[in-house]
CSV table of N, CA and C in Angstrom, one decimal:
chain,number,residue,atom,x,y,z
I,1,MET,N,-40.3,-43.4,16.3
I,1,MET,CA,-41.6,-44.9,15.2
I,1,MET,C,-42.9,-43.9,15.2
I,2,ARG,N,-42.6,-44.5,17.1
I,2,ARG,CA,-44.7,-43.7,17.4
I,2,ARG,C,-44.9,-42.8,16.4
I,3,ILE,N,-43.9,-41.4,16.5
I,3,ILE,CA,-44.1,-40.2,16.3
I,3,ILE,C,-44.4,-40.4,15.2
I,4,TRP,N,-43.7,-40.8,13.9
I,4,TRP,CA,-43.6,-41.4,13.3
I,4,TRP,C,-44.8,-41.4,12.5
I,5,PHE,N,-45.6,-42.8,13.5
I,5,PHE,CA,-47.0,-42.9,13.0
I,5,PHE,C,-48.5,-42.3,13.4
I,6,ILE,N,-48.1,-41.2,14.4
I,6,ILE,CA,-49.1,-40.3,14.4
I,6,ILE,C,-49.5,-39.1,13.5
I,7,CYS,N,-47.8,-38.7,12.8
I,7,CYS,CA,-47.8,-38.1,11.9
I,7,CYS,C,-48.9,-38.0,10.9
I,8,ALA,N,-48.4,-39.5,10.2
I,8,ALA,CA,-49.8,-40.1,9.5
I,8,ALA,C,-50.5,-40.6,9.4
I,9,ALA,N,-51.1,-40.3,10.9
I,9,ALA,CA,-51.9,-41.2,11.0
I,9,ALA,C,-52.9,-39.4,10.8
I,10,ALA,N,-52.2,-38.6,11.0
I,10,ALA,CA,-53.4,-37.0,12.1
I,10,ALA,C,-53.0,-36.6,9.7
I,11,GLY,N,-51.8,-37.2,9.0
I,11,GLY,CA,-52.7,-36.7,7.6
I,11,GLY,C,-51.9,-35.2,7.6
I,12,LEU,N,-50.3,-35.1,8.0
I,12,LEU,CA,-49.7,-34.1,8.3
I,12,LEU,C,-47.5,-35.5,7.5
I,13,LEU,N,-48.3,-34.3,6.6
I,13,LEU,CA,-46.9,-35.3,5.7
I,13,LEU,C,-45.5,-34.2,5.9
I,14,ALA,N,-45.3,-33.3,6.2
I,14,ALA,CA,-44.2,-32.3,6.6
I,14,ALA,C,-43.4,-32.7,8.5
I,15,CYS,N,-44.6,-33.4,9.3
I,15,CYS,CA,-44.2,-33.7,10.5
I,15,CYS,C,-43.1,-34.7,10.5
I,16,THR,N,-42.2,-34.3,10.7
I,16,THR,CA,-40.5,-35.1,11.4
I,16,THR,C,-41.0,-35.2,13.2
I,17,PRO,N,-39.8,-35.7,13.9
I,17,PRO,CA,-39.5,-35.8,14.5
I,17,PRO,C,-39.2,-34.4,15.3
I,18,ARG,N,-38.3,-34.7,15.0
I,18,ARG,CA,-38.0,-32.9,15.3
I,18,ARG,C,-38.8,-32.0,15.4
I,19,ALA,N,-39.6,-32.2,15.1
I,19,ALA,CA,-40.7,-31.0,14.5
I,19,ALA,C,-41.5,-31.3,15.4
I,20,ALA,N,-42.2,-32.4,15.7
I,20,ALA,CA,-43.5,-32.9,16.4
I,20,ALA,C,-42.5,-32.6,18.3
I,21,LEU,N,-41.6,-32.9,18.7
I,21,LEU,CA,-40.8,-32.8,19.6
I,21,LEU,C,-40.8,-31.1,20.2
I,22,ALA,N,-40.1,-30.5,19.0
I,22,ALA,CA,-40.7,-28.8,18.9
I,22,ALA,C,-41.7,-28.4,19.4
I,23,ASN,N,-42.8,-29.1,18.6
I,23,ASN,CA,-44.3,-28.5,19.7
I,23,ASN,C,-44.6,-29.1,21.2
I,24,GLU,N,-44.3,-29.7,21.7
I,24,GLU,CA,-43.9,-29.7,22.9
I,24,GLU,C,-44.2,-28.8,24.0
I,25,GLY,N,-44.6,-29.0,24.8
I,25,GLY,CA,-44.9,-27.7,25.7
I,25,GLY,C,-45.5,-26.8,25.2
I,26,THR,N,-46.1,-26.9,23.5
I,26,THR,CA,-46.6,-25.0,23.6
I,26,THR,C,-48.3,-25.7,23.4
I,27,VAL,N,-49.0,-24.6,24.2
I,27,VAL,CA,-50.0,-25.1,24.0
I,27,VAL,C,-51.3,-23.5,22.9
I,28,CYS,N,-51.5,-23.4,22.7
I,28,CYS,CA,-52.8,-22.7,21.7
I,28,CYS,C,-53.2,-22.0,22.6
I,29,LEU,N,-53.8,-21.0,22.3
I,29,LEU,CA,-54.7,-19.4,23.0
I,29,LEU,C,-56.7,-20.1,22.9
I,30,THR,N,-57.3,-19.8,23.4
I,30,THR,CA,-58.6,-20.1,22.9
I,30,THR,C,-58.4,-18.3,23.0
I,31,LYS,N,-60.3,-18.6,22.4
I,31,LYS,CA,-61.1,-16.8,21.1
I,31,LYS,C,-60.8,-15.7,22.5
I,32,GLU,N,-61.5,-16.9,24.1
I,32,GLU,CA,-61.2,-15.0,25.3
I,32,GLU,C,-59.5,-14.9,25.1
I,33,GLN,N,-58.7,-16.2,25.4
I,33,GLN,CA,-57.7,-15.7,25.9
I,33,GLN,C,-56.7,-14.8,25.4
I,34,ARG,N,-56.9,-15.1,23.3
I,34,ARG,CA,-56.4,-14.3,22.5
I,34,ARG,C,-57.2,-13.1,22.4
I,35,ARG,N,-58.3,-12.4,22.7
I,35,ARG,CA,-58.8,-11.1,22.6
I,35,ARG,C,-58.3,-10.5,24.2
I,36,VAL,N,-57.7,-12.0,24.8
I,36,VAL,CA,-57.5,-10.6,26.5
I,36,VAL,C,-56.1,-9.9,25.7
I,37,GLU,N,-55.3,-11.2,25.2
I,37,GLU,CA,-53.9,-10.9,24.8
I,37,GLU,C,-54.2,-9.1,23.5
I,38,LEU,N,-54.8,-9.3,23.1
I,38,LEU,CA,-54.7,-8.3,22.1
I,38,LEU,C,-55.3,-7.2,22.4
I,39,ALA,N,-56.8,-7.0,23.9
I,39,ALA,CA,-56.6,-6.1,24.5
I,39,ALA,C,-55.3,-5.0,25.2
I,40,ALA,N,-54.8,-6.0,25.5
I,40,ALA,CA,-53.9,-5.6,25.9
I,40,ALA,C,-52.3,-5.3,25.5
I,41,ARG,N,-52.7,-4.8,24.0
I,41,ARG,CA,-51.4,-5.1,23.0
I,41,ARG,C,-50.3,-5.6,23.3
I,42,HIS,N,-50.6,-7.3,24.1
I,42,HIS,CA,-49.2,-7.9,24.3
I,42,HIS,C,-48.6,-8.6,23.1
I,43,VAL,N,-49.5,-8.4,21.7
I,43,VAL,CA,-49.3,-8.9,20.4
I,43,VAL,C,-49.8,-8.3,19.3
I,44,VAL,N,-48.9,-8.8,18.7
I,44,VAL,CA,-49.8,-7.5,17.0
I,44,VAL,C,-50.4,-8.5,16.5
I,45,PRO,N,-51.5,-7.3,15.4
I,45,PRO,CA,-52.6,-8.0,15.1
I,45,PRO,C,-53.1,-9.2,14.1
I,46,LEU,N,-53.3,-10.0,13.9
I,46,LEU,CA,-53.1,-11.6,13.1
I,46,LEU,C,-53.0,-10.5,11.6
I,47,ALA,N,-53.2,-9.1,10.8
I,47,ALA,CA,-52.2,-8.7,9.8
I,47,ALA,C,-51.3,-8.5,9.2
I,48,ALA,N,-50.6,-7.9,10.7
I,48,ALA,CA,-49.1,-8.2,11.1
I,48,ALA,C,-48.6,-8.8,10.6
I,49,ALA,N,-49.0,-10.3,11.5
I,49,ALA,CA,-48.5,-11.0,11.7
I,49,ALA,C,-48.1,-11.7,10.3
I,50,LEU,N,-49.5,-11.9,9.4
I,50,LEU,CA,-50.0,-12.2,8.3
I,50,LEU,C,-49.3,-11.4,7.1
I,51,ARG,N,-48.7,-10.4,7.5
I,51,ARG,CA,-47.8,-8.9,6.2
I,51,ARG,C,-46.3,-9.7,6.7
I,52,ALA,N,-45.7,-10.1,7.6
I,52,ALA,CA,-44.5,-10.8,8.0
I,52,ALA,C,-43.9,-11.3,7.6
I,53,ALA,N,-45.5,-13.1,7.2
I,53,ALA,CA,-45.1,-14.5,6.5
I,53,ALA,C,-45.1,-13.7,5.1
I,54,HIS,N,-45.5,-12.8,4.4
I,54,HIS,CA,-45.6,-12.3,3.3
I,54,HIS,C,-46.7,-12.8,2.7
I,55,GLY,N,-47.6,-12.6,3.5
I,55,GLY,CA,-49.4,-13.5,3.6
I,55,GLY,C,-49.9,-12.5,2.2
I,56,ARG,N,-49.4,-11.4,1.9
I,56,ARG,CA,-50.4,-11.3,0.9
I,56,ARG,C,-50.8,-12.1,-0.2
I,57,ARG,N,-49.3,-12.8,-0.8
I,57,ARG,CA,-49.7,-13.9,-2.1
I,57,ARG,C,-50.0,-15.0,-1.5
I,58,SER,N,-50.8,-15.0,-0.6
I,58,SER,CA,-50.7,-16.4,-0.7
I,58,SER,C,-52.1,-16.0,0.3
I,59,GLU,N,-53.0,-17.4,0.8
I,59,GLU,CA,-54.0,-17.6,1.2
I,59,GLU,C,-54.1,-18.5,2.9
I,60,LEU,N,-54.2,-17.1,3.5
I,60,LEU,CA,-54.2,-18.0,5.5
I,60,LEU,C,-55.2,-19.3,5.2
I,61,ILE,N,-54.9,-20.4,5.1
I,61,ILE,CA,-55.4,-21.1,5.5
I,61,ILE,C,-56.0,-21.6,7.3
I,62,ASP,N,-54.5,-21.6,8.0
I,62,ASP,CA,-55.4,-21.6,9.1
I,62,ASP,C,-54.3,-20.7,10.1
I,63,ALA,N,-54.7,-20.2,11.4
I,63,ALA,CA,-53.4,-19.3,11.8
I,63,ALA,C,-54.2,-19.7,14.0
I,64,ARG,N,-52.6,-19.7,14.2
I,64,ARG,CA,-53.1,-19.4,16.2
I,64,ARG,C,-52.2,-19.4,16.9
I,65,LEU,N,-52.2,-18.3,18.0
I,65,LEU,CA,-51.7,-17.8,18.5
I,65,LEU,C,-51.2,-19.1,19.7
I,66,CYS,N,-50.5,-19.0,20.0
I,66,CYS,CA,-50.0,-20.0,21.0
I,66,CYS,C,-48.7,-19.6,21.7
I,67,ARG,N,-48.4,-20.3,23.3
I,67,ARG,CA,-47.5,-19.6,24.0
I,67,ARG,C,-46.7,-20.7,24.0
I,68,GLY,N,-45.2,-20.3,24.1
I,68,GLY,CA,-44.4,-21.3,23.9
I,68,GLY,C,-43.1,-21.3,25.6
I,69,SER,N,-42.1,-21.8,24.9
I,69,SER,CA,-41.1,-21.7,25.9
I,69,SER,C,-40.5,-20.5,25.5
I,70,ASN,N,-40.4,-19.1,24.5
I,70,ASN,CA,-40.4,-18.1,24.2
I,70,ASN,C,-41.0,-17.2,24.6
I,71,GLY,N,-42.4,-17.8,24.7
I,71,GLY,CA,-43.8,-16.3,24.7
I,71,GLY,C,-44.3,-16.6,23.3
I,72,LEU,N,-45.5,-15.6,23.9
I,72,LEU,CA,-46.4,-15.6,21.9
I,72,LEU,C,-46.3,-15.9,20.8
I,73,PHE,N,-46.4,-16.9,19.8
I,73,PHE,CA,-46.1,-16.8,18.8
I,73,PHE,C,-47.9,-16.9,17.7
I,74,TYR,N,-47.6,-16.6,16.4
I,74,TYR,CA,-48.7,-17.6,15.4
I,74,TYR,C,-47.9,-18.3,14.9
I,75,ARG,N,-48.7,-19.4,15.1
I,75,ARG,CA,-48.8,-20.6,13.9
I,75,ARG,C,-49.6,-20.0,12.9
I,76,LEU,N,-48.8,-20.2,11.5
I,76,LEU,CA,-49.6,-19.5,10.3
I,76,LEU,C,-49.2,-20.8,9.1
I,77,THR,N,-51.1,-21.2,9.5
I,77,THR,CA,-50.3,-22.0,7.2
I,77,THR,C,-51.3,-21.5,6.2
I,78,LEU,N,-50.3,-21.4,5.2
I,78,LEU,CA,-51.0,-20.7,4.0
I,78,LEU,C,-50.7,-21.5,3.0
I,79,LEU,N,-51.9,-21.1,2.0
I,79,LEU,CA,-51.2,-21.5,0.8
I,79,LEU,C,-51.0,-20.4,-0.2
I,80,PRO,N,-49.8,-20.4,-1.2
I,80,PRO,CA,-49.1,-19.5,-2.0
I,80,PRO,C,-49.7,-20.2,-3.4
I,81,ARG,N,-50.0,-18.8,-4.0
I,81,ARG,CA,-49.9,-19.9,-5.5
I,81,ARG,C,-49.3,-20.4,-5.9
I,82,ASP,N,-48.1,-20.9,-5.5
I,82,ASP,CA,-47.3,-22.2,-6.3
I,82,ASP,C,-48.7,-23.6,-6.3
I,83,GLY,N,-49.1,-23.5,-4.8
I,83,GLY,CA,-50.1,-24.5,-4.3
I,83,GLY,C,-49.7,-26.1,-3.5
I,84,LYS,N,-48.4,-25.6,-2.7
I,84,LYS,CA,-47.0,-25.7,-2.3
I,84,LYS,C,-47.3,-25.2,-0.5
I,85,VAL,N,-48.0,-25.9,0.3
I,85,VAL,CA,-48.9,-25.5,1.9
I,85,VAL,C,-47.2,-25.0,2.3
I,86,ARG,N,-47.4,-24.0,2.8
I,86,ARG,CA,-46.3,-23.4,4.0
I,86,ARG,C,-46.7,-23.2,4.9
I,87,ARG,N,-45.4,-23.3,6.3
I,87,ARG,CA,-46.5,-23.0,7.2
I,87,ARG,C,-44.9,-22.0,8.2
I,88,ALA,N,-45.9,-21.2,8.3
I,88,ALA,CA,-44.7,-19.4,9.1
I,88,ALA,C,-44.6,-20.3,10.8
I,89,VAL,N,-44.3,-19.2,11.2
I,89,VAL,CA,-43.9,-19.0,12.9
I,89,VAL,C,-43.8,-17.5,12.4
I,90,VAL,N,-44.7,-16.4,13.9
I,90,VAL,CA,-44.5,-15.6,13.4
I,90,VAL,C,-44.2,-14.9,15.4
I,91,ASP,N,-43.2,-14.2,15.6
I,91,ASP,CA,-43.0,-14.0,16.9
I,91,ASP,C,-44.1,-12.6,17.0
I,92,ALA,N,-45.2,-13.0,18.3
I,92,ALA,CA,-46.4,-12.5,18.1
I,92,ALA,C,-45.7,-10.8,19.2
I,93,ALA,N,-45.4,-11.3,19.0
I,93,ALA,CA,-45.0,-9.7,20.1
I,93,ALA,C,-44.5,-8.5,19.3
I,94,THR,N,-43.0,-8.4,18.4
I,94,THR,CA,-42.5,-8.2,17.8
I,94,THR,C,-43.5,-7.7,15.9
I,95,GLY,N,-43.8,-9.1,15.7
I,95,GLY,CA,-44.0,-9.1,14.5
I,95,GLY,C,-43.2,-9.4,13.4
I,96,LYS,N,-42.2,-10.1,13.5
I,96,LYS,CA,-40.7,-10.6,12.6
I,96,LYS,C,-41.5,-12.3,13.4
I,97,LEU,N,-40.5,-12.4,11.7
I,97,LEU,CA,-40.9,-14.0,11.5
I,97,LEU,C,-40.0,-14.9,11.9
I,98,ALA,N,-39.9,-15.3,12.7
I,98,ALA,CA,-39.5,-16.0,13.4
I,98,ALA,C,-38.9,-17.5,13.0
I,99,ASN,N,-39.4,-17.9,12.4
I,99,ASN,CA,-38.6,-20.1,11.7
I,99,ASN,C,-37.5,-19.0,10.3
I,100,GLY,N,-37.3,-17.8,10.2
I,100,GLY,CA,-36.0,-17.5,9.1
I,100,GLY,C,-36.9,-18.6,7.6
I,101,ARG,N,-38.3,-19.3,7.6
I,101,ARG,CA,-38.2,-19.3,5.6
I,101,ARG,C,-39.1,-18.3,5.5
């Protein structure tokens, strides 16, 4: 119940307890940390991640580079032409869509 309250308070309509728990242990990188990872070529550029998420047909609302239990990933929030906000997770090392959407 507490997770639902937190999600509602934050205005996250699509938040579920399972989704909230999946984000535990996830840490998003700072701007400087992102630069280091890109310079070391440990991650693909954001443009490649956006292409994997079919972002050419969508407007990018938010992008974060985060570290989870399976390594680095991009968490993208997109606004397609239909007006429904979509979220995508892209493996930052390979540039492939990770969440199957």
